[in-house]
Tab-separated table of C-alpha atoms in Angstrom:
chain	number	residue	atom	x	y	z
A	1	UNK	CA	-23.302	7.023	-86.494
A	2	UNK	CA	-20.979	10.010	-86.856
A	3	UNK	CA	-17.182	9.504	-87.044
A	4	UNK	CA	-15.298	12.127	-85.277
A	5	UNK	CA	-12.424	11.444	-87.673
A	6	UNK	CA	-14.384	12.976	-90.257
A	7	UNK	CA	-15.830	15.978	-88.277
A	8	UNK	CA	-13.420	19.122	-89.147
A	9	UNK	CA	-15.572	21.579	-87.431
A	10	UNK	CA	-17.316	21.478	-84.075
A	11	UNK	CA	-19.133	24.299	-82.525
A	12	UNK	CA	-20.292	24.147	-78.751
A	13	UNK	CA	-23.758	26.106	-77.870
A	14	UNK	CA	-22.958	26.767	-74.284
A	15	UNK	CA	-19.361	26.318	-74.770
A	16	UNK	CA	-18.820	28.054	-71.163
A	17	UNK	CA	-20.391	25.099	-68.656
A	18	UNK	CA	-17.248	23.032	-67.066
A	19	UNK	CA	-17.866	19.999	-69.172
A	20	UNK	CA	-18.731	21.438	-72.306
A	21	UNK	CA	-15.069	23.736	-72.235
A	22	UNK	CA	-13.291	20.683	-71.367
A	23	UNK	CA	-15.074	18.676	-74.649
A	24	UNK	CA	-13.764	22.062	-76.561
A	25	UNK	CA	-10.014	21.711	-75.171
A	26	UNK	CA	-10.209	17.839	-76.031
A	27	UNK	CA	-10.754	18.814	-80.072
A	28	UNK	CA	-8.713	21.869	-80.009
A	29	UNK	CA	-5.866	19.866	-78.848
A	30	UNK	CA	-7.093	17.410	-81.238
A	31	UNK	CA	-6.642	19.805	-84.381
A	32	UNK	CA	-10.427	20.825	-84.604
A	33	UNK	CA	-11.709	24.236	-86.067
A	34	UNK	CA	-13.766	24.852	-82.654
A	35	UNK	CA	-15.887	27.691	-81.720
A	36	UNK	CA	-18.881	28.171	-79.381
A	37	UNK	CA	-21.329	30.420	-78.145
A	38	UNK	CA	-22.406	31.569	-74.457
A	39	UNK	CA	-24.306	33.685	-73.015
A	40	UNK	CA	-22.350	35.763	-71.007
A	41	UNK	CA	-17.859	36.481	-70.723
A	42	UNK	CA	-16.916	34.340	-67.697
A	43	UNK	CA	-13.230	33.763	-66.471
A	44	UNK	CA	-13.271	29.882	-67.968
A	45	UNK	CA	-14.633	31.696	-71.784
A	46	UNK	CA	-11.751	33.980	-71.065
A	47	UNK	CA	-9.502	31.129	-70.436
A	48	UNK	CA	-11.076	30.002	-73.934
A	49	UNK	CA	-10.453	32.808	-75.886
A	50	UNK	CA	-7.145	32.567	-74.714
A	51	UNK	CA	-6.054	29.559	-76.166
A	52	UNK	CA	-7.379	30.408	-79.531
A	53	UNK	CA	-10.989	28.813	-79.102
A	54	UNK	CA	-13.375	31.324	-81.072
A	55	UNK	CA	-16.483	32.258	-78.473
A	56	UNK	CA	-19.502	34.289	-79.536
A	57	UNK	CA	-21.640	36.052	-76.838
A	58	UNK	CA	-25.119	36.920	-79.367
A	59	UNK	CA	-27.130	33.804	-80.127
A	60	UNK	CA	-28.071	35.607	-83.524
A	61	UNK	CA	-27.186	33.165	-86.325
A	62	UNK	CA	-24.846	36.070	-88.064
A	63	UNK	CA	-22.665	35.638	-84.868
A	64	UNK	CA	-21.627	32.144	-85.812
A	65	UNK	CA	-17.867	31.726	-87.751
A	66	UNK	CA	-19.065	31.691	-91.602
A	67	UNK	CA	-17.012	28.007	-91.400
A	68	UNK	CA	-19.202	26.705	-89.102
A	69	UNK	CA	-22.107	27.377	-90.993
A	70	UNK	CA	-21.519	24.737	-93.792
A	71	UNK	CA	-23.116	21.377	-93.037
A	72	UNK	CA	-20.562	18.930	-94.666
A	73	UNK	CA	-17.543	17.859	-91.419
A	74	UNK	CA	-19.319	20.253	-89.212
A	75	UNK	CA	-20.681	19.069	-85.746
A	76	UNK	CA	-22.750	21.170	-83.101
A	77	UNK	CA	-22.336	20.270	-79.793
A	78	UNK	CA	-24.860	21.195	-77.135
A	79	UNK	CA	-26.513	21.607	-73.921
A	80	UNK	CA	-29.333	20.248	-72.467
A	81	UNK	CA	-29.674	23.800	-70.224
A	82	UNK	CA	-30.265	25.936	-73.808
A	83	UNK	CA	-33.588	26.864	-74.170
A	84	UNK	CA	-35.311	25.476	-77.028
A	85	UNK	CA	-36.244	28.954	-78.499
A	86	UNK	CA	-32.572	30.161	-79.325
A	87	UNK	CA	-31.686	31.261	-82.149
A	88	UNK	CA	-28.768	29.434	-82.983
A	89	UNK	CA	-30.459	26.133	-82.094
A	90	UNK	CA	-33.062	26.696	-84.202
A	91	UNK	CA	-30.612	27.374	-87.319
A	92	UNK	CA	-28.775	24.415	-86.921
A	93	UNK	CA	-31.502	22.140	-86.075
A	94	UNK	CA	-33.305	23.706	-89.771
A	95	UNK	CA	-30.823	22.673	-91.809
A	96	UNK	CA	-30.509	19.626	-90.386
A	97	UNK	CA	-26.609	19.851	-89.102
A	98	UNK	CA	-25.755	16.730	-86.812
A	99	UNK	CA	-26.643	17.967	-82.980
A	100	UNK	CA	-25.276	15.853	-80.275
A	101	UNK	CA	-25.358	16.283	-76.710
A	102	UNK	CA	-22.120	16.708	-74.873
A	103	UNK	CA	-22.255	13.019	-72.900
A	104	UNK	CA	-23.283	11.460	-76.629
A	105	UNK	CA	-19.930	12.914	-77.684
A	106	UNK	CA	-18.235	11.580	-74.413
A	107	UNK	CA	-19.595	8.529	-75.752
A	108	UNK	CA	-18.227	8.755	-79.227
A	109	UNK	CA	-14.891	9.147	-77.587
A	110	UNK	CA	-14.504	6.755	-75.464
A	111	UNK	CA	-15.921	4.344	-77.540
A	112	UNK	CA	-13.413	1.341	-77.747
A	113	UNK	CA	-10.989	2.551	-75.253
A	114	UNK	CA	-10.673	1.795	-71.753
A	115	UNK	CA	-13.482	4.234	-70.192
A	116	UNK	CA	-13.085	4.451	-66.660
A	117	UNK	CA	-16.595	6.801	-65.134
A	118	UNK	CA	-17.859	7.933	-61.879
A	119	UNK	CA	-21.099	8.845	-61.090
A	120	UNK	CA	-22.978	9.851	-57.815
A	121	UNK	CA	-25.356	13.001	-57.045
A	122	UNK	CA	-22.507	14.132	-55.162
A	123	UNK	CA	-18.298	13.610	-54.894
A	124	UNK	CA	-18.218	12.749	-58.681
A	125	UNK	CA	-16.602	15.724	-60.159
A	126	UNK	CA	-13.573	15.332	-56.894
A	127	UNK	CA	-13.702	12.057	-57.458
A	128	UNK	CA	-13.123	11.781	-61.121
A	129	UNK	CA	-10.371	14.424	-60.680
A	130	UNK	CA	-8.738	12.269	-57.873
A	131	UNK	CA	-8.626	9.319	-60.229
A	132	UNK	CA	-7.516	11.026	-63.405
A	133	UNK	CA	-4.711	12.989	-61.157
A	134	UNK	CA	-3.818	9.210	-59.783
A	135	UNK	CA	-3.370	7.449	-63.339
A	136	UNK	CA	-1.253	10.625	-64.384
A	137	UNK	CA	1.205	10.210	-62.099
A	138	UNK	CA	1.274	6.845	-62.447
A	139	UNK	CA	2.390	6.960	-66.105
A	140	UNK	CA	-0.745	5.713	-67.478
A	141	UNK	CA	-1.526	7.112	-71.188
A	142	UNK	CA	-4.728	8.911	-69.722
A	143	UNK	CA	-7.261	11.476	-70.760
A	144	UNK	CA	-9.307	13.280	-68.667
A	145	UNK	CA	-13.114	14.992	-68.641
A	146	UNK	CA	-12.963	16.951	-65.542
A	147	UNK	CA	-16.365	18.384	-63.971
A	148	UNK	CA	-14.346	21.010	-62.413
A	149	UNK	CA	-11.212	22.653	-62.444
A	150	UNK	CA	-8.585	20.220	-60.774
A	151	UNK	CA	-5.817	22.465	-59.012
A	152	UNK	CA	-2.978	20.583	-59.631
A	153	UNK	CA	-3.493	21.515	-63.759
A	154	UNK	CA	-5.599	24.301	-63.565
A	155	UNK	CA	-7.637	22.670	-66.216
A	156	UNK	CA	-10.598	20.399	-66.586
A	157	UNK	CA	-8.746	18.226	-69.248
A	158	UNK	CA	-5.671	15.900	-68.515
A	159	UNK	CA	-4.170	14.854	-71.393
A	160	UNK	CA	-1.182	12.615	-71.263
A	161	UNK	CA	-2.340	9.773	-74.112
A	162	UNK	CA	-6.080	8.741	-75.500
A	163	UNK	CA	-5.775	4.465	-74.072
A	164	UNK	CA	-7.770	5.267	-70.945
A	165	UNK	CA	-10.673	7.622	-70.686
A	166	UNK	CA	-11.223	8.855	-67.458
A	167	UNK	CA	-14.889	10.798	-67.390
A	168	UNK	CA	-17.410	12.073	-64.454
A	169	UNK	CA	-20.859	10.223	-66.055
A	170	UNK	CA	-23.777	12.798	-65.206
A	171	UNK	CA	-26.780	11.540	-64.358
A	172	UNK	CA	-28.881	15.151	-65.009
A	173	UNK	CA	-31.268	14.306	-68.185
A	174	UNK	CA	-29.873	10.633	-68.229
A	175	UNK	CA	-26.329	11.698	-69.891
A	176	UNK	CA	-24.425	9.189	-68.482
A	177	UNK	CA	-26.793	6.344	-70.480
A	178	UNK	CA	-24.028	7.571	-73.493
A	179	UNK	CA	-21.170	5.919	-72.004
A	180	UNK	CA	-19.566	2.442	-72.214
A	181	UNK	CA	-17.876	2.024	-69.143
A	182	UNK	CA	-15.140	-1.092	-68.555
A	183	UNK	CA	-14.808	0.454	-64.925
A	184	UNK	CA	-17.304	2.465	-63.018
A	185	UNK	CA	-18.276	3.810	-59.420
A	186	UNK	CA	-21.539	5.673	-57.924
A	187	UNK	CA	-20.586	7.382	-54.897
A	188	UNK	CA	-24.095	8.290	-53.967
A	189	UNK	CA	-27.941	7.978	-55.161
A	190	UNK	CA	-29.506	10.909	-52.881
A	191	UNK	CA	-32.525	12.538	-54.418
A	192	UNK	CA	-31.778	15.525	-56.741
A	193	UNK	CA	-32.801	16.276	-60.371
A	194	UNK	CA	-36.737	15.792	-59.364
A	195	UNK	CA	-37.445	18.631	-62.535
A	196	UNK	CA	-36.041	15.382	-64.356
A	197	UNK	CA	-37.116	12.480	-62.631
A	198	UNK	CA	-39.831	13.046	-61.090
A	199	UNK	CA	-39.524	10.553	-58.409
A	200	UNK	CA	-35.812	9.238	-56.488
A	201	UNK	CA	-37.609	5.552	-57.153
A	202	UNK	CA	-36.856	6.796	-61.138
A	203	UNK	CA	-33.361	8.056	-59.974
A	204	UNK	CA	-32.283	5.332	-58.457
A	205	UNK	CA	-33.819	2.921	-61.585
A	206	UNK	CA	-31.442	4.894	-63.543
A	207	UNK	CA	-28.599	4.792	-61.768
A	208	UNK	CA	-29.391	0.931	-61.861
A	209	UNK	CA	-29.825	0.776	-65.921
A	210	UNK	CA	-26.560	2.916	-66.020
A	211	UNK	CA	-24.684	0.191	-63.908
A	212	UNK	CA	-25.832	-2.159	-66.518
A	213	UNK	CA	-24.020	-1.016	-69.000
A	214	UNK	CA	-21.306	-2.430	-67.886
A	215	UNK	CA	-19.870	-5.717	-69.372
A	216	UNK	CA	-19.466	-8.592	-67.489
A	217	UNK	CA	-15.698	-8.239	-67.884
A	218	UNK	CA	-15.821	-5.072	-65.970
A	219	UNK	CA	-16.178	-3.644	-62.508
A	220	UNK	CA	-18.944	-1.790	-60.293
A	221	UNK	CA	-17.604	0.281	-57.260
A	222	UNK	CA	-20.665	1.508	-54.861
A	223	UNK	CA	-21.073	3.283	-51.914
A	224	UNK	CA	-21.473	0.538	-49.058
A	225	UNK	CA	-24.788	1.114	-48.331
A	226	UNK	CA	-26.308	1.934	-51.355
A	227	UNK	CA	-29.217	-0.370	-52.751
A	228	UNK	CA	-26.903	-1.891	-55.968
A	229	UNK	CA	-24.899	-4.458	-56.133
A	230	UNK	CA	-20.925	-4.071	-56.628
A	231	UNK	CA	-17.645	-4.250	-54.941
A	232	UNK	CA	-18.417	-1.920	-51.647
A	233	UNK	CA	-16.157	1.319	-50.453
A	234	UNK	CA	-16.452	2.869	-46.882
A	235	UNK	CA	-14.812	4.280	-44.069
A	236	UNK	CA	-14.129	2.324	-40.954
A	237	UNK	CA	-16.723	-0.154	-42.276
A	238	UNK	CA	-17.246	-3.817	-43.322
A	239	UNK	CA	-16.394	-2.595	-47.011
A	240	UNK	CA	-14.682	-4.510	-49.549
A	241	UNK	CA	-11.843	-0.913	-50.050
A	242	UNK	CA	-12.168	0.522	-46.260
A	243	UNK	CA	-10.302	3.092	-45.297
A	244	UNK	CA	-8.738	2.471	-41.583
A	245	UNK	CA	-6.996	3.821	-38.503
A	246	UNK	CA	-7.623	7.177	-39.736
A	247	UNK	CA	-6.180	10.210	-37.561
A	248	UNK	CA	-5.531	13.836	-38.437
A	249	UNK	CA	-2.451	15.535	-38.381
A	250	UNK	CA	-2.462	19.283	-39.327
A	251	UNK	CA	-5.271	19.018	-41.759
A	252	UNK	CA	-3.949	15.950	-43.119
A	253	UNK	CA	-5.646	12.255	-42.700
A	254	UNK	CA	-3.832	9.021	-42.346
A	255	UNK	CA	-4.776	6.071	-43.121
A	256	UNK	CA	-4.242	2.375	-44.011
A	257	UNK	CA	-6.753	1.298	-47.387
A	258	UNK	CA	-8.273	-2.119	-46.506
A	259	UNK	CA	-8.671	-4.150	-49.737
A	260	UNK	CA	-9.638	-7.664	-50.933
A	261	UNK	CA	-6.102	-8.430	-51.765
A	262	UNK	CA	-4.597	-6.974	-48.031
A	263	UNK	CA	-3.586	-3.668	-46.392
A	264	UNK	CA	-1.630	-0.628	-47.756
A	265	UNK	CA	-0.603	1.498	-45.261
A	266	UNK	CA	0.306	4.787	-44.614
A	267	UNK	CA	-1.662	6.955	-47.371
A	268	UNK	CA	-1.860	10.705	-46.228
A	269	UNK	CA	-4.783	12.868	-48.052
A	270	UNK	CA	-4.943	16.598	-48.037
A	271	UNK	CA	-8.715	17.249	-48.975
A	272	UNK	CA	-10.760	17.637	-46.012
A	273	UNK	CA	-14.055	16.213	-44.895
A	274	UNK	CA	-15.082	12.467	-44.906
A	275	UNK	CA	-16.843	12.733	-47.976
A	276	UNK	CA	-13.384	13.613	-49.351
A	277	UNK	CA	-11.580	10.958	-47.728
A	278	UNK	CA	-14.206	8.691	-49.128
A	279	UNK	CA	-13.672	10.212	-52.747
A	280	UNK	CA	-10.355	9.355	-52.225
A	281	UNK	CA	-11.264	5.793	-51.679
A	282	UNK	CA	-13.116	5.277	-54.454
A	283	UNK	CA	-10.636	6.859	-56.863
A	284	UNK	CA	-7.752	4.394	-55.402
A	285	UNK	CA	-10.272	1.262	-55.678
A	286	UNK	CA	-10.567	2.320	-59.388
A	287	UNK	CA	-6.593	2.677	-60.394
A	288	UNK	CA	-5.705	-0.535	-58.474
A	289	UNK	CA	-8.664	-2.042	-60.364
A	290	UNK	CA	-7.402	-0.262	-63.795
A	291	UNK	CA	-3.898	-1.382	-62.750
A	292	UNK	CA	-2.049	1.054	-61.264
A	293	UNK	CA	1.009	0.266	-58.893
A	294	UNK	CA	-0.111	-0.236	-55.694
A	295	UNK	CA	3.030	0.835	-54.136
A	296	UNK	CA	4.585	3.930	-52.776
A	297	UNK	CA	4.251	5.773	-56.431
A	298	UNK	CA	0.565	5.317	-55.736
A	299	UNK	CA	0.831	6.912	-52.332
A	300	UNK	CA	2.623	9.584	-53.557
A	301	UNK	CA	0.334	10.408	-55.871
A	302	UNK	CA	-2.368	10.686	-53.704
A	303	UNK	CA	-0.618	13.133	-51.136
A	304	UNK	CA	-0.089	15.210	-53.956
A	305	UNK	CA	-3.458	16.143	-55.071
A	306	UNK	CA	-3.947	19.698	-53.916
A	307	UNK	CA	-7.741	19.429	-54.843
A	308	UNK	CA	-10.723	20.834	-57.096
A	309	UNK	CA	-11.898	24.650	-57.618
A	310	UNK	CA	-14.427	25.506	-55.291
A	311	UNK	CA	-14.827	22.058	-53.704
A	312	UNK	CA	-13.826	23.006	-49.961
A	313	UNK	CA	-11.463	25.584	-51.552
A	314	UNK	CA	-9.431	27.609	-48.946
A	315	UNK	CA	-9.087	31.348	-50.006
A	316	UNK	CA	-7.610	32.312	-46.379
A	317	UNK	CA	-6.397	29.684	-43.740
A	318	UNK	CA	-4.825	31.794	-40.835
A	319	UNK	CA	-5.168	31.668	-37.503
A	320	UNK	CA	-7.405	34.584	-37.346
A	321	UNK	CA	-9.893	34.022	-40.014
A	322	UNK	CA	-10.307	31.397	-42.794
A	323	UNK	CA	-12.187	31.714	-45.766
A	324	UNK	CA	-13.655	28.756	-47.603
A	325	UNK	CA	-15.328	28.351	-51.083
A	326	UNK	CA	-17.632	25.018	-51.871
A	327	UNK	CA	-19.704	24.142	-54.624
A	328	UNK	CA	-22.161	22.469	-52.259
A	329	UNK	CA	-26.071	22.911	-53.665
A	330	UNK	CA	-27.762	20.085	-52.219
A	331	UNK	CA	-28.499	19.026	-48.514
A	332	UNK	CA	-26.369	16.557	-48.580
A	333	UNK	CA	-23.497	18.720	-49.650
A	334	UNK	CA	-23.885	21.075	-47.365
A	335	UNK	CA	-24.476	18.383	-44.166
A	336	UNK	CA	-20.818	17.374	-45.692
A	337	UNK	CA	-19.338	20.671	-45.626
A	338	UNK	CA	-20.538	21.087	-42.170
A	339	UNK	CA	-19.299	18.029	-40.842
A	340	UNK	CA	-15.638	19.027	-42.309
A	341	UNK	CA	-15.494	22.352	-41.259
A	342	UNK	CA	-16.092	21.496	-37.396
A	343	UNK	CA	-13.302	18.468	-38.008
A	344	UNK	CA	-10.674	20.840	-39.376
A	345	UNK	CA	-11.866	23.906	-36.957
A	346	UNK	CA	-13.589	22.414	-34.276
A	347	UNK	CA	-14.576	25.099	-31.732
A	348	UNK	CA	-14.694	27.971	-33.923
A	349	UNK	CA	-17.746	30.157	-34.972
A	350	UNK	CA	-18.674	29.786	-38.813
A	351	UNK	CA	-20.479	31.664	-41.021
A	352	UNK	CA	-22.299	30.416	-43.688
A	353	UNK	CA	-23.609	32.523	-46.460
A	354	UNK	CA	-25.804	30.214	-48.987
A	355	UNK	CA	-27.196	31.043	-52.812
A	356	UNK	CA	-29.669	28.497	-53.331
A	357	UNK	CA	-29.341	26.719	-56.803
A	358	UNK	CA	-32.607	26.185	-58.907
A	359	UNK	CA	-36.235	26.930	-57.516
A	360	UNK	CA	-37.515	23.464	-58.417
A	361	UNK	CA	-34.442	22.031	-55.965
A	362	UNK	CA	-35.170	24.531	-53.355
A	363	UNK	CA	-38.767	24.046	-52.882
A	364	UNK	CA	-38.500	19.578	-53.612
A	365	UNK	CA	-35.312	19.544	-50.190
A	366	UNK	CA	-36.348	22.804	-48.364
A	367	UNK	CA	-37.271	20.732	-45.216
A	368	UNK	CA	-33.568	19.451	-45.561
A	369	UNK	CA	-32.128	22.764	-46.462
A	370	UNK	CA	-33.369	24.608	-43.440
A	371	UNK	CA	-32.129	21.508	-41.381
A	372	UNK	CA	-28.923	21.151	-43.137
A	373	UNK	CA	-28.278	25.767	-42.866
A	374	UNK	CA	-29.718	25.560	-39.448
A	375	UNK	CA	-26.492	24.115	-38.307
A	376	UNK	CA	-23.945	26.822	-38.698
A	377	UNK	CA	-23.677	29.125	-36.087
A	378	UNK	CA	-24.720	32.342	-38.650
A	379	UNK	CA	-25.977	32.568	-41.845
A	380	UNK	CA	-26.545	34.704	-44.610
A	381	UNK	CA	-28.831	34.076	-47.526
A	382	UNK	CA	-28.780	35.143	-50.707
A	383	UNK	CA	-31.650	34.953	-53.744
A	384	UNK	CA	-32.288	31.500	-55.629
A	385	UNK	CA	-29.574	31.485	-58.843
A	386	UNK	CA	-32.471	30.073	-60.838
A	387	UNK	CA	-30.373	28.664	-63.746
A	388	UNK	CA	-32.304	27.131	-66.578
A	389	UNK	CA	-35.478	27.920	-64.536
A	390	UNK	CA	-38.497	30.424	-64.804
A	391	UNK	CA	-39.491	31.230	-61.189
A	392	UNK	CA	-42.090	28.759	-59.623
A	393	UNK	CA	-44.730	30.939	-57.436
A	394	UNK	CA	-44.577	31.021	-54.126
A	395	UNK	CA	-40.833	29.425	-53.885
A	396	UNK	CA	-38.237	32.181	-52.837
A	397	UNK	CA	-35.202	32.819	-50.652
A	398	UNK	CA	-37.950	34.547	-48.229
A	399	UNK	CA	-40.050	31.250	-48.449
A	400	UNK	CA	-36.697	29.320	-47.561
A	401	UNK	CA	-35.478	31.877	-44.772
A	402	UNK	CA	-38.865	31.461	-42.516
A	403	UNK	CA	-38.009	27.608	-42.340
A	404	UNK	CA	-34.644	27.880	-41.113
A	405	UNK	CA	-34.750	27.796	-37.164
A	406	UNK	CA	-31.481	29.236	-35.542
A	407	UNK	CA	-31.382	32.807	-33.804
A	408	UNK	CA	-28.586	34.307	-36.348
A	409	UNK	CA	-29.810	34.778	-39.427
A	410	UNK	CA	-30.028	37.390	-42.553
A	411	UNK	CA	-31.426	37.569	-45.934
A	412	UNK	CA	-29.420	39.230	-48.182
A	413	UNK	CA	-28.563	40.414	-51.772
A	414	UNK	CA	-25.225	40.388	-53.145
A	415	UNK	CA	-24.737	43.965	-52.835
A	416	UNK	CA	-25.104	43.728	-49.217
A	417	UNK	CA	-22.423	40.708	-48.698
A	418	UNK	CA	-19.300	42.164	-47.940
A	419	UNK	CA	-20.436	44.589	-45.617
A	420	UNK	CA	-22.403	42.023	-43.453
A	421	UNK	CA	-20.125	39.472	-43.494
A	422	UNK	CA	-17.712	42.047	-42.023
A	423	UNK	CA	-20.185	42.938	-39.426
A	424	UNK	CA	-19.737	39.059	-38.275
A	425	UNK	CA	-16.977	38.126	-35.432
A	426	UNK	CA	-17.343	34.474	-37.104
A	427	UNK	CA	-13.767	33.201	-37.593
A	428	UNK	CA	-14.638	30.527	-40.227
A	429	UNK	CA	-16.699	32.073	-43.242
A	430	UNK	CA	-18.127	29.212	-45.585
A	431	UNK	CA	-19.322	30.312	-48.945
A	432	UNK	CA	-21.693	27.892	-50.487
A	433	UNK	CA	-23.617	27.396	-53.875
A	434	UNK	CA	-23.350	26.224	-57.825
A	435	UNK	CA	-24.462	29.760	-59.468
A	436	UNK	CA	-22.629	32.892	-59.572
A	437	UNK	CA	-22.109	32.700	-55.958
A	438	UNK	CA	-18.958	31.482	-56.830
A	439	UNK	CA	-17.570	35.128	-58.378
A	440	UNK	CA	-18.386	36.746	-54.784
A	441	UNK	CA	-15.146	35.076	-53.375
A	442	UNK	CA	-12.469	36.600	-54.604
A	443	UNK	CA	-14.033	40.403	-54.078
A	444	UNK	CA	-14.559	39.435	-50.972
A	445	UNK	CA	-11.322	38.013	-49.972
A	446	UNK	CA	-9.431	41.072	-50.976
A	447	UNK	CA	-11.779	43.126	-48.759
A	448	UNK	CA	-11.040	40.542	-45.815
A	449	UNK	CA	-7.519	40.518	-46.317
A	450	UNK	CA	-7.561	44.622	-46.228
A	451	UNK	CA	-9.413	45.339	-43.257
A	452	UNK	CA	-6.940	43.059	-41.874
């Protein structure tokens, strides 16, 4: 077993991906030598660089810091998404330098401290921001592993004391098996991962084992609905936390939390979409659980949480024309998306431009994709981001557009995005997708805003 107290030097291969950077932030603050490599300069390896973090874009072993190349107090933290074949990898793994997966060093971490973890296919990474942003401002001595970058910090990391360990517990390649949990929620158990699984009867099995780590002393929060036992969350449902009398006032909901021990009343919630307001939930049900006052400082907290990067993210709300940003790569997502867009903008024409995320996802819920798409009055699709993947014959954006049944409808590439989504009279324009989708938005606000 490794002891992080004796670690001096930890360097992250893929030190760019959302969880690993906020792993790299936790040791920096910590008074780590830390370091990484990725593959390409992003604005979150900027952010890196900028607070002193060493990052290395060649995976040739004379790129890595000469101090990170002795064995004794260094650590190499990785990624399951690095290909087996590169270069660094193979160095470290030949001289036999302790390798641990980022959620075995989440593990490490939180080992012995109060380890609060959500996990879901979807809402998890809102979710787990939510709850961290609740304990903060509830005084509690809190840390935070952020799947995303939370608005109200501009970070994935809070850090305001190490006696409660807040983390999102991933279920890609089993990760979340690493953690201890005293507290934990799943806030869904769709079918995704099948490269991994294989099966959603294997999913859901290990969503199951992962609930089971969890002592007898603790607590289980689950979707109502979902087949696991634990103390239920819903919406205007039998659920043990139910949220009720819900109404929306200028993008706003309002509502009363039912619990087990009575009513509190009058929470307001700026995110927008019931699978937010049900994020919400959960992340209340786990700080009253953790102990956090129930009263009006609670409330307040929640009001203020102004949300997660590109999880329903407004880049222009006027009148005229709105412009949103989601992270949404899975049916489900997207269905959720949907369902908030014509809540907050009901009547309105909305254009949805889509980058499908992995091949192996695309061709396992292209049935429910083409469903899902299908309900937006345009769309516009762009190529499969294909990730860790090599292409998979006969799966393509082309083989995904001829599903799709609605009247408007374009495939496009990137180079062709701004232009046709100016062609569009669509008021609402919903950008949607987990690969580099996501560095399209900004470009293309600044040519919306012009041309107005």
């Amino acid at each position: 077993m490794i002891e992080l107290n004796h670690i001096k030097n930890i360097y992250f291969i893929g030190i760019g991906g959302i969880g690993m950077s906020a792993l790299a932030r936790y040791f920096k603050f910590q008074g780590k030598n830390v370091a990484g490599y990725d593959k390409t300069s992003t604005p979150l390896t900027r952010t890196l660089e900028s607070e002193g973090i060493q990052v290395v874009y060649d995976e040739a072993v004379t790129s890595i810091p000469e101090s990170f190349t002795h064995l004794e107090g260094t650590l190499v933290v990785y990624t399951p998404a690095i290909p087996k074949e590169h270069k660094q990898w193979l160095y470290f793994i030949s001289r036999e330098f302790p390798l641990k997966k980022r959620a075995e060093v989440l593990g490490l971490i939180s080992k012995g401290k109060n380890t609060l973890a959500v996990a879901g296919t979807h809402g998890k990474t809102t979710t787990t921001a939510i709850l961290g942003h609740l304990l903060k401002e509830t005084g509690a001595p809190v840390t935070g592993f952020l799947g995303g970058i939370s608005e109200d910090i501009q970070s994935n990391l809070i850090l305001k004391g190490d006696e409660v360990i807040v983390v999102e517990a991933d279920e890609f390649d089993r990760s979340f098996m690493q953690l201890a949990p005293n507290i934990a929620a799943i806030t869904s158990m769709d079918a995704d991962h099948l490269d991994i699984y294989g099966e959603k009867e294997e999913l859901e099995k290990t969503f199951r084992d992962f609930a089971a780590l969890i002592p007898e002393s603790g607590t289980l929060f689950v979707k109502n609905g979902l087949p696991i036992a634990g103390i239920t969350l819903g919406i205007e449902d039998d659920a043990d936390y139910a949220a009720t009398d819900i109404r929306i006032e200028k993008g706003t909901y309002h509502f009363n939390l039912r619990t087990p021990n009575g009513i509190i009343k009058n929470l307001k919630f700026n995110l927008p979409g019931k699978h937010n307001l049900l994020n919400a939930i959960t992340a209340l049900a786990m700080a009253i659980q953790y102990g956090s006052p129930t009263d009006e400082q609670l409330a307040r907290a929640l009001y203020s949480f102004k949300g997660v990067r590109r999880r329903f993210t407004y880049k222009i709300k006027t009148d005229e024309l709105v412009l949103i940003d989601d992270y949404a790569h899975h049916p489900a997502e997207i269905e959720a998306v949907h369902q908030a867009v014509r809540e907050m903008h009901p009547g309105k024409k909305v254009l949805a431009v889509f980058q499908p995320h992995l091949f192996s996802r695309t061709r396992d819920f292209g049935d429910d994709f083409a469903k899902s798409l299908a309900k937006f009055d345009e769309l516009l699709l762009l190529d499969i981001y294909p990730a860790r993947e090599q292409p998979i014959e006969g799966i393509d954006s082309v083989w995904l557009f001829d599903q799709i049944k609605m009247n408007s409808k374009q495939l496009i590439t990137k180079e062709q995005l701004s232009e046709e989504v100016k062609k569009s009279d669509a008021s609402v324009i919903v950008m949607m997708g987990a690969g580099d989708i996501g560095e399209e938005v900004e470009p293309l606000k600044n040519i919306l805003l012009n041309e107005k």
